[in-house]
mmCIF file of C-alpha atoms in Angstrom:
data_model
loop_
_atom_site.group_PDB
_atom_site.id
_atom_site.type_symbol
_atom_site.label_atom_id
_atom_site.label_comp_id
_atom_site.label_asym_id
_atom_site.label_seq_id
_atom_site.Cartn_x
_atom_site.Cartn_y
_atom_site.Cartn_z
ATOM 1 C CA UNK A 1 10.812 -16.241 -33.911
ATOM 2 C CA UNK A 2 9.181 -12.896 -33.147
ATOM 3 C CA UNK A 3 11.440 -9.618 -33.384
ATOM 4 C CA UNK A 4 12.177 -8.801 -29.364
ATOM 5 C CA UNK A 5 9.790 -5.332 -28.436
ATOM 6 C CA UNK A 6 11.435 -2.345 -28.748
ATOM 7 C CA UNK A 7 9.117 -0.866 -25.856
ATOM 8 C CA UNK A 8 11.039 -0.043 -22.789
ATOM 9 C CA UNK A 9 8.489 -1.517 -20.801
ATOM 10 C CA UNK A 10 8.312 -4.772 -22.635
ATOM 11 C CA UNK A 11 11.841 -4.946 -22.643
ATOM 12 C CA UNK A 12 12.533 -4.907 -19.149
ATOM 13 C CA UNK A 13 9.478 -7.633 -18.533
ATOM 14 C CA UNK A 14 10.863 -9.785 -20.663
ATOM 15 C CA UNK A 15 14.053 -9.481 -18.869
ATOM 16 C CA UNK A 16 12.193 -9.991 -15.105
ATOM 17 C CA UNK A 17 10.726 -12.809 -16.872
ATOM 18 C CA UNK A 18 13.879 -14.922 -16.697
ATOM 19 C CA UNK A 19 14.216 -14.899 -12.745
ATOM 20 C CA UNK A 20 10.619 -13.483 -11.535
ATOM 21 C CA UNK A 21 8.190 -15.005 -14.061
ATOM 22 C CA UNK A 22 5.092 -14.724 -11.325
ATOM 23 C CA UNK A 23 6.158 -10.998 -10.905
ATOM 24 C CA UNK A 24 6.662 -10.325 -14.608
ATOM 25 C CA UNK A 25 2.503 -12.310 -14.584
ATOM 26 C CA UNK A 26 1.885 -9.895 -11.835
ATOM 27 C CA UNK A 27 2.492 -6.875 -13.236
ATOM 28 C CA UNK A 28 0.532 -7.411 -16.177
ATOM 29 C CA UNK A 29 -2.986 -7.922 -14.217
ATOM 30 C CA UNK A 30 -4.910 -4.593 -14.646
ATOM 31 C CA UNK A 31 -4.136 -1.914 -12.470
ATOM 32 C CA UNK A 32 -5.679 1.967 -11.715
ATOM 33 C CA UNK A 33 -2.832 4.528 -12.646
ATOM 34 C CA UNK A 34 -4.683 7.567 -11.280
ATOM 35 C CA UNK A 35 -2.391 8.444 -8.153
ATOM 36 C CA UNK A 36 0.816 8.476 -10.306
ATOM 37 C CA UNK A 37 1.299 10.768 -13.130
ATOM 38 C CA UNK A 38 3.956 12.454 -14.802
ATOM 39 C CA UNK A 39 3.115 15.681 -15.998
ATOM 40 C CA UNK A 40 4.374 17.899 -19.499
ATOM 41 C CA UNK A 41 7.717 18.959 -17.500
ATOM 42 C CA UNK A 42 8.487 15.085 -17.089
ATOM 43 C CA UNK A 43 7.891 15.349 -12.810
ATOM 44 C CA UNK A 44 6.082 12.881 -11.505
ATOM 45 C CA UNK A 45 3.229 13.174 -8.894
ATOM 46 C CA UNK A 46 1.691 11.290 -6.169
ATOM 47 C CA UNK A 47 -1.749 11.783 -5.315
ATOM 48 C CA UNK A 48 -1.724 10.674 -1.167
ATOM 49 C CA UNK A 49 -4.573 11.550 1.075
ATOM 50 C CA UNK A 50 -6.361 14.014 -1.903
ATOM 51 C CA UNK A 51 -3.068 15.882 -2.190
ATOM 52 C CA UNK A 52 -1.006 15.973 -4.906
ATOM 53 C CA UNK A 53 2.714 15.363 -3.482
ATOM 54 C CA UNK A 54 5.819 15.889 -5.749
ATOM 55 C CA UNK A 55 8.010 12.081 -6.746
ATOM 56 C CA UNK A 56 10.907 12.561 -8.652
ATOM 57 C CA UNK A 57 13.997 12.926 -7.401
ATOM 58 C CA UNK A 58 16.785 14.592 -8.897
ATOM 59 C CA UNK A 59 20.072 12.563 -9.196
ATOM 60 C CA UNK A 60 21.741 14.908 -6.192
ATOM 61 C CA UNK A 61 19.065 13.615 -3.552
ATOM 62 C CA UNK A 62 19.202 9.966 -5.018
ATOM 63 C CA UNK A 63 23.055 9.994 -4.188
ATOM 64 C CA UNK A 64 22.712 11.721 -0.976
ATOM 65 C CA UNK A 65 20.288 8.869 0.147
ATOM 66 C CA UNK A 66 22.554 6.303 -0.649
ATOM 67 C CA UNK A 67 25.448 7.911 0.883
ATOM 68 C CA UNK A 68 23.554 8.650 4.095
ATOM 69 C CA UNK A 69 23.184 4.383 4.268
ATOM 70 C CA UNK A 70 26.067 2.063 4.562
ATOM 71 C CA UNK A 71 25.425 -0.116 1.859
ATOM 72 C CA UNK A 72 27.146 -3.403 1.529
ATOM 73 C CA UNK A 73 27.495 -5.932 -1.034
ATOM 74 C CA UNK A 74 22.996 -5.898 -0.851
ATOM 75 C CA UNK A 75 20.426 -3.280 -0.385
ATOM 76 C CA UNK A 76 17.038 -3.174 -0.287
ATOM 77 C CA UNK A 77 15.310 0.175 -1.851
ATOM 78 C CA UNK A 78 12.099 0.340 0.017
ATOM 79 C CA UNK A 79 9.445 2.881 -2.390
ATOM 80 C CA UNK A 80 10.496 2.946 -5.778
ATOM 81 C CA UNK A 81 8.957 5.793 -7.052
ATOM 82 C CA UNK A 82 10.137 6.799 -10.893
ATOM 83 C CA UNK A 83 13.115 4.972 -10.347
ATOM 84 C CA UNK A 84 15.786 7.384 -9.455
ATOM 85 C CA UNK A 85 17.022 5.988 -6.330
ATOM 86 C CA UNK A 86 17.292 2.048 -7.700
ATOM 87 C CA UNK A 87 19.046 3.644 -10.678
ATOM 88 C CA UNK A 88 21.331 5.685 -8.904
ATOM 89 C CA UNK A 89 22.086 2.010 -6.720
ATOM 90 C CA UNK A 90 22.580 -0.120 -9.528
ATOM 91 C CA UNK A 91 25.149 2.727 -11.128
ATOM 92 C CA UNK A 92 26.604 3.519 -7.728
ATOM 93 C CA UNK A 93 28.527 -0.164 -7.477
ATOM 94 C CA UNK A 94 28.798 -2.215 -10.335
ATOM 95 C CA UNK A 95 28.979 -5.253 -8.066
ATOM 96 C CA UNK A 96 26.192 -4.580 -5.139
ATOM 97 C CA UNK A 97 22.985 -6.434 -5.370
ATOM 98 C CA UNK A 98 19.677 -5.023 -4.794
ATOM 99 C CA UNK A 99 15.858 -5.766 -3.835
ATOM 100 C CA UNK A 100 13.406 -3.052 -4.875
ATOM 101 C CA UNK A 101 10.103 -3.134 -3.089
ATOM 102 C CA UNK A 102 6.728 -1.300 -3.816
ATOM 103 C CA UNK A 103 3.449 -1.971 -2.788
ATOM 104 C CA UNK A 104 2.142 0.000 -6.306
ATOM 105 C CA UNK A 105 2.214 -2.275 -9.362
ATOM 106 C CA UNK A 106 1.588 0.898 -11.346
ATOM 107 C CA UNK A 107 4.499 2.367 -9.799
ATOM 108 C CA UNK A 108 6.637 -0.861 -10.794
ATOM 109 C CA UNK A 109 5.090 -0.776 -14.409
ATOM 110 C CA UNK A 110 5.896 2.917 -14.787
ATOM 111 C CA UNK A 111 9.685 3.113 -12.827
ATOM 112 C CA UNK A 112 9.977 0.101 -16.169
ATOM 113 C CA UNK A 113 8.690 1.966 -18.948
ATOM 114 C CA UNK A 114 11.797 4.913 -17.501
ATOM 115 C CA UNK A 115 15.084 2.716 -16.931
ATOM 116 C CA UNK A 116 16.667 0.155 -18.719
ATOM 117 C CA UNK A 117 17.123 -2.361 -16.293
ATOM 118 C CA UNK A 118 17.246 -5.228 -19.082
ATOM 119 C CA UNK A 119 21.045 -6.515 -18.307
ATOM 120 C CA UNK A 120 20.378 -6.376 -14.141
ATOM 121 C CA UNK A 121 16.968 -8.177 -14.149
ATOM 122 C CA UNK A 122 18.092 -10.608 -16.495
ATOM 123 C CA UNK A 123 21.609 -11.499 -13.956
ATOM 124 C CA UNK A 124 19.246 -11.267 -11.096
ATOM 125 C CA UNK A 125 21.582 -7.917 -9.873
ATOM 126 C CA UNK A 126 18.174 -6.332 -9.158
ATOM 127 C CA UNK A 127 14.980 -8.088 -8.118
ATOM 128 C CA UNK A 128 11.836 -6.760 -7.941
ATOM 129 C CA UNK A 129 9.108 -6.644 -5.000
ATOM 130 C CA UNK A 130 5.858 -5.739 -4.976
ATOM 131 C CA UNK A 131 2.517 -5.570 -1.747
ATOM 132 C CA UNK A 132 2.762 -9.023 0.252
ATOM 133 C CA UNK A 133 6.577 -10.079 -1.004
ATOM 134 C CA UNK A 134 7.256 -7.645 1.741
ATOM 135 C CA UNK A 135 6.812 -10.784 3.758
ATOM 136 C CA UNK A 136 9.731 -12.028 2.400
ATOM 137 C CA UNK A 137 12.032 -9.492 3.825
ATOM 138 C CA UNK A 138 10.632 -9.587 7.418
ATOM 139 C CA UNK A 139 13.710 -9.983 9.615
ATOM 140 C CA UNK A 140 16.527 -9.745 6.491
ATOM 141 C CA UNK A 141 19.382 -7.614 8.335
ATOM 142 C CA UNK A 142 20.221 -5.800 5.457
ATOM 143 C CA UNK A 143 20.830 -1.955 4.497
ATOM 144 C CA UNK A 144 18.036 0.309 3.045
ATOM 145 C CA UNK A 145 17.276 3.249 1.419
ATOM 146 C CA UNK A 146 14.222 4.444 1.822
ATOM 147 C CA UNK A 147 12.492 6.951 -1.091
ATOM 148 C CA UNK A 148 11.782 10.006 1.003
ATOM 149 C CA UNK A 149 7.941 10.548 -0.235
ATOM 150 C CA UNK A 150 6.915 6.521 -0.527
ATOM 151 C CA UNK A 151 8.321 5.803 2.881
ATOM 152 C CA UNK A 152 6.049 8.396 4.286
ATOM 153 C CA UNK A 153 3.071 6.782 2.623
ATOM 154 C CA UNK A 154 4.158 3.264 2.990
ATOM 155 C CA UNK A 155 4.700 3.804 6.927
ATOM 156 C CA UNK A 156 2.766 0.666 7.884
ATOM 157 C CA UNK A 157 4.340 -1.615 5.505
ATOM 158 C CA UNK A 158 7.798 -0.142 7.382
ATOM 159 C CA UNK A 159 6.620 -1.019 10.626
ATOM 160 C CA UNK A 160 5.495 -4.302 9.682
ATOM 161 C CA UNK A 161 9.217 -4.928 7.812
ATOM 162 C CA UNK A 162 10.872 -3.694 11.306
ATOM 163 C CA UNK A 163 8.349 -5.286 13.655
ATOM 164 C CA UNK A 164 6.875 -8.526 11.826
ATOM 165 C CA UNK A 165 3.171 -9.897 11.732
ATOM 166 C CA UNK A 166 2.607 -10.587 15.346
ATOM 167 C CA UNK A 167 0.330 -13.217 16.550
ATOM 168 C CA UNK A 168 -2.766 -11.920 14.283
ATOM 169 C CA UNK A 169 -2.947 -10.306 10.905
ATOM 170 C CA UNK A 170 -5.086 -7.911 9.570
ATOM 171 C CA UNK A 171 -5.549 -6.260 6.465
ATOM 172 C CA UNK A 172 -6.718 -3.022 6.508
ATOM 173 C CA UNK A 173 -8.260 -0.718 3.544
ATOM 174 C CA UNK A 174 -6.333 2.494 2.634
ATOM 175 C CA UNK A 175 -7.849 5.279 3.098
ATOM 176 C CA UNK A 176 -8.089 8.733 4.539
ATOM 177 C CA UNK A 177 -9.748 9.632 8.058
ATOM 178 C CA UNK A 178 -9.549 8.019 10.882
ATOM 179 C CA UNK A 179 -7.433 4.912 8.909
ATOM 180 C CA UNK A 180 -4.393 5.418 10.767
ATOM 181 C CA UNK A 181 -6.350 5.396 14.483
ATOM 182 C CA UNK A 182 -7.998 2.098 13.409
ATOM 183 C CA UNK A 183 -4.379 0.933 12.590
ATOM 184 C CA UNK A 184 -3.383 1.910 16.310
ATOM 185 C CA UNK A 185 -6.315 0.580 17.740
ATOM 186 C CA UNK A 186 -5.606 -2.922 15.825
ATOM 187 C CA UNK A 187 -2.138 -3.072 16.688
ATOM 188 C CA UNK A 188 -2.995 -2.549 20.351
ATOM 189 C CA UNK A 189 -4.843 -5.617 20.102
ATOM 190 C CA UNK A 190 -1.594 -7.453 18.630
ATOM 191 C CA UNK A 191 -2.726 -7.404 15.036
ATOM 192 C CA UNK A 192 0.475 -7.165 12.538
ATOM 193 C CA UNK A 193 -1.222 -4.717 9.689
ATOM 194 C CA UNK A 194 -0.822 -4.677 5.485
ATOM 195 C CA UNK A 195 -2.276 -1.665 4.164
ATOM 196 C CA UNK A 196 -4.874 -3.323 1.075
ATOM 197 C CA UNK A 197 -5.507 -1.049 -1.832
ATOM 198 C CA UNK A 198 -9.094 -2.646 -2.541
ATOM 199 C CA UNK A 199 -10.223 0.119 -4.874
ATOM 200 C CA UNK A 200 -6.850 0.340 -7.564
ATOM 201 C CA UNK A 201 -5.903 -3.084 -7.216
ATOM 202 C CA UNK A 202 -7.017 -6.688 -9.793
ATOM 203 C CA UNK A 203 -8.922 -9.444 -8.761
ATOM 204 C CA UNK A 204 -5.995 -11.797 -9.051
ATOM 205 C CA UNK A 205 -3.895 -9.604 -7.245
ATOM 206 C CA UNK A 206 -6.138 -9.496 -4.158
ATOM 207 C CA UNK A 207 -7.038 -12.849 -4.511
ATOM 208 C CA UNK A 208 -3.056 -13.141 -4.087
ATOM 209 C CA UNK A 209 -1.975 -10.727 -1.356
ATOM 210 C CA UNK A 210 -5.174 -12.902 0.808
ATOM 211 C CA UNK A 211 -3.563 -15.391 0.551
ATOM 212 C CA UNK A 212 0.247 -14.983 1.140
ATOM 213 C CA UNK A 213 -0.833 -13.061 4.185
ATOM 214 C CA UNK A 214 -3.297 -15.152 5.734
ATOM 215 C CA UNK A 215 -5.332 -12.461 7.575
ATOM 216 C CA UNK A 216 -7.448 -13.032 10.884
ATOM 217 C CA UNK A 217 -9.736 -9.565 10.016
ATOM 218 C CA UNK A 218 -9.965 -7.491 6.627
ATOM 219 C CA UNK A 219 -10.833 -4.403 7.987
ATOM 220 C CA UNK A 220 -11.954 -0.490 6.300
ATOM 221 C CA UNK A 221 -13.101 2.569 7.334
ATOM 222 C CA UNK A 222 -15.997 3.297 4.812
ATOM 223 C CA UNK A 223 -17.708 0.312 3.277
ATOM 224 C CA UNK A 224 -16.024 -0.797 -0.219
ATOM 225 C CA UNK A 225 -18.120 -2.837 -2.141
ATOM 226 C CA UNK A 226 -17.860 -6.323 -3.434
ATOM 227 C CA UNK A 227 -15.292 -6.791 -0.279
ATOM 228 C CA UNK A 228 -17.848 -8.692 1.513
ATOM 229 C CA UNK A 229 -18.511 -10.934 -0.952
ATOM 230 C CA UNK A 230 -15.024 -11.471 -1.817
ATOM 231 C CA UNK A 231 -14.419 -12.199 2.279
ATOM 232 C CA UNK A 232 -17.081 -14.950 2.172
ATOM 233 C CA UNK A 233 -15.847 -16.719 -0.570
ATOM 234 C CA UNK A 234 -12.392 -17.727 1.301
ATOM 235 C CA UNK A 235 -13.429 -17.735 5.055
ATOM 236 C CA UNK A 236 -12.601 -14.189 5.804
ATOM 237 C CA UNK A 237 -14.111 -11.942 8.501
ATOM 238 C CA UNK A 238 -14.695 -8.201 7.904
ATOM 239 C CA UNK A 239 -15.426 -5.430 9.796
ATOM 240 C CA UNK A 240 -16.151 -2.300 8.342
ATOM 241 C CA UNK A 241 -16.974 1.270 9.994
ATOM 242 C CA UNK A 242 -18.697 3.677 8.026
ATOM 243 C CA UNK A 243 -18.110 7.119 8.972
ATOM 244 C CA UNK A 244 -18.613 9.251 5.911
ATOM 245 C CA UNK A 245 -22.110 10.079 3.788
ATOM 246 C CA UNK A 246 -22.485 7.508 1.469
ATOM 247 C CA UNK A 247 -23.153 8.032 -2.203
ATOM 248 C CA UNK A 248 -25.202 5.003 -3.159
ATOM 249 C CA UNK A 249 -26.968 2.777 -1.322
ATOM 250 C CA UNK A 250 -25.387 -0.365 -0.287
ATOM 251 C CA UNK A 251 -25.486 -3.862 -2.167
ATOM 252 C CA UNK A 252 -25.214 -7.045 -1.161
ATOM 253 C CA UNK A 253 -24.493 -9.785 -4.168
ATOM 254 C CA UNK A 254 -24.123 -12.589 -2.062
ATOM 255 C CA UNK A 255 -24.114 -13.906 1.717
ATOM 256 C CA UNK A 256 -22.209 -11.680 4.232
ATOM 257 C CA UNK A 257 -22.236 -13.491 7.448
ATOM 258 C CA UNK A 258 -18.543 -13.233 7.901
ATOM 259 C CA UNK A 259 -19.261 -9.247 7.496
ATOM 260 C CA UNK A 260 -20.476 -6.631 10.827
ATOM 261 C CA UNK A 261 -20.887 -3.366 9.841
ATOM 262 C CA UNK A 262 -20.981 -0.253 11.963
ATOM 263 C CA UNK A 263 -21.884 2.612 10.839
ATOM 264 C CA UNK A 264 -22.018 6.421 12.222
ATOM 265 C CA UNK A 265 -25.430 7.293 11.191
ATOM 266 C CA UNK A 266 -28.656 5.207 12.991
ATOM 267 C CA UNK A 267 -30.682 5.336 9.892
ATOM 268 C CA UNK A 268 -28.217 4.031 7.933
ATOM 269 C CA UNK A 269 -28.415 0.541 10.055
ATOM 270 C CA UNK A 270 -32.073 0.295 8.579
ATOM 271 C CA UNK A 271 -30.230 0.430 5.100
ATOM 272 C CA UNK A 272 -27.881 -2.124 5.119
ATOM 273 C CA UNK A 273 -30.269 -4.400 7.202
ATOM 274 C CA UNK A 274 -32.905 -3.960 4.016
ATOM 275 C CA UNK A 275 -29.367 -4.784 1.738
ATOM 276 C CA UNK A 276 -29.340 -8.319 3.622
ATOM 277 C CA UNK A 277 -26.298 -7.675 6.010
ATOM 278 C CA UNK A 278 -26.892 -9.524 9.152
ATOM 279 C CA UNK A 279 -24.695 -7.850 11.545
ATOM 280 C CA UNK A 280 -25.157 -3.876 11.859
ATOM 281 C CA UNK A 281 -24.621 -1.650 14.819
ATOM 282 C CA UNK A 282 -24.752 2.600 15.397
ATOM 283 C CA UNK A 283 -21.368 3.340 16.358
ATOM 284 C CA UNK A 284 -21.456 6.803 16.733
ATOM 285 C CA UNK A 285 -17.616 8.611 15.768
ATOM 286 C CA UNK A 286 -15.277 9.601 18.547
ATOM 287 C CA UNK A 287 -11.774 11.156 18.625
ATOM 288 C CA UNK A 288 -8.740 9.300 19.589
ATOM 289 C CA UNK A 289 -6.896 10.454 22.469
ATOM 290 C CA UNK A 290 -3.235 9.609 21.484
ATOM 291 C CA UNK A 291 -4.018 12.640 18.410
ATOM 292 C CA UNK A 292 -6.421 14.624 19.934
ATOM 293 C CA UNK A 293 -6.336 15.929 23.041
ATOM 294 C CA UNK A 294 -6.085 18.958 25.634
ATOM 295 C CA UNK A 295 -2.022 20.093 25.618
ATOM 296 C CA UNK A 296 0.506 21.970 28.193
ATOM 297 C CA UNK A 297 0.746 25.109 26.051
ATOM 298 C CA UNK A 298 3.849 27.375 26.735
ATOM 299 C CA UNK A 299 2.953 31.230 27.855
ATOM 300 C CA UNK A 300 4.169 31.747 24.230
ATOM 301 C CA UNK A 301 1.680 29.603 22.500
ATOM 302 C CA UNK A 302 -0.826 30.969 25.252
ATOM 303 C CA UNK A 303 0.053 34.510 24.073
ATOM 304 C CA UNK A 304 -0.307 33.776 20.493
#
């Protein structure tokens, strides 16, 4: 029998292994590590929205949050971040029980490689959550904690664990501009929405979060390649709008009659037309109301 890894990392896999083997599979499919990086002084960064944005919390905040929640025999830690606040939990009250969710298998992989969390995996004390197992704790009345930075950046996965799906699904691209409109604007028509890092996340794991949430639209602002293609193969519609310059010219491997594209720029119809998409409008861009628009200023703010 093999000598057990002495890696952190491997350590703690082996011990999800034991209650959360598809998890443990999960977390092994490639993944981009870009937006989370610890740097020489051990602090850990997020890279949201082209900014870098500070994630580690110091063991003061991690108790405050906990304190500030009235935590009962179960918790669920929603963003786990480097793994402060679900260590803080699990030392907090030898006997509570907690879920930590994430939708970042990098961030899961790394929080791993920090904590040993062999003993609590392996007695099921903590369980592990990652993307569409959020669907899973739809409608679970119990306490959480919420890691100040990841909450911020996971906002529509909170609004889809307080609200639920809805009568439609969508899931839409992350991204920067005009992303959180198009959320709006779907939820207006009564789509439930799960964010869908296309760009950072494996095959398999795509292939997966399709099809635990059953979408009606995958939607994006920009087009992402390969996305239509991997739409056609299992029956999905997408809609994409592109509103930024594009760097290459788009590419079509494959039918894409589930796709419409519209795009800001009327030349740029001509171009995906000649790439063989079959739906293609000019859709010039516009500014949403509910953010931008004419305001009551105060004789202060008039003033200034």
């Amino acid at each position: 029998m093999p000598n057990e890894p002495t890696d952190l990392l491997q350590r703690n896999l082996l011990a999800l292994a034991t209650h959360q083997p598809e998890l443990c599979e999960r977390l092994s499919w490639p993944v981009s590590g870009e937006r989370f990086v610890c740097d020489d002084q051990g602090l850990w960064t997020y890279r949201w929205r082209r900014a870098p944005l500070a994630a580690s919390l110091t063991p003061e905040l991690a108790s405050e949050l906990l304190e500030a929640c009235d935590v009962g025999p179960r918790g669920l830690i929603f963003g786990v971040g480097a793994g402060e606040l679900v260590a803080a939990a699990l030392a907090r009250d030898a006997s509570s029980r907690w879920i930590a969710w994430d939708r970042d298998p990098w961030i899961l992989r790394s929080a791993l490689g920090l904590h040993d969390w062999t003993a609590e995996l392996r007695s099921g004390r903590l369980e592990l959550a990652l993307g569409p197992d959020l669907l899973d704790l739809c409608g679970l009345d119990q306490p959480r904690v919420e890691h100040p930075l990841m909450a911020q950046v996971y906002a529509d996965e909170r609004r889809l664990l307080e609200e639920g799906c809805g009568p439609l699904r969508a899931l839409v691209c992350t991204g920067e501009l005009f992303v959180d409109s198009f959320c709006d604007a779907l939820r207006d028509e009564g789509f439930g929405i799960l964010p869908l890092e296309a760009r950072h996340l494996s095959m398999e794991e795509l292939d997966l979060v399709a099809r635990r949430f059953e979408p009606h639209l995958v939607a994006s602002i920009n087009f992402v390649p390969g996305l239509p293609e991997f739409c056609e193969e299992r029956g999905l519609d997408y809609l994409c709008w592109e509103i930024d310059p594009a760097l290459d010219a788009p590419r079509l491997d494959g039918a894409a009659t589930r796709t419409r594209v519209h795009t800001y720029r009327r030349a740029n119809v001509a171009r995906f037309e000649e790439a063989g998409f079959e739906h293609v409008d000019y859709t010039p861009l516009a500014a949403d109301p509910r953010r931008r628009r004419p305001l009551t200023l105060t004789l202060e703010e008039r003033e200034h």
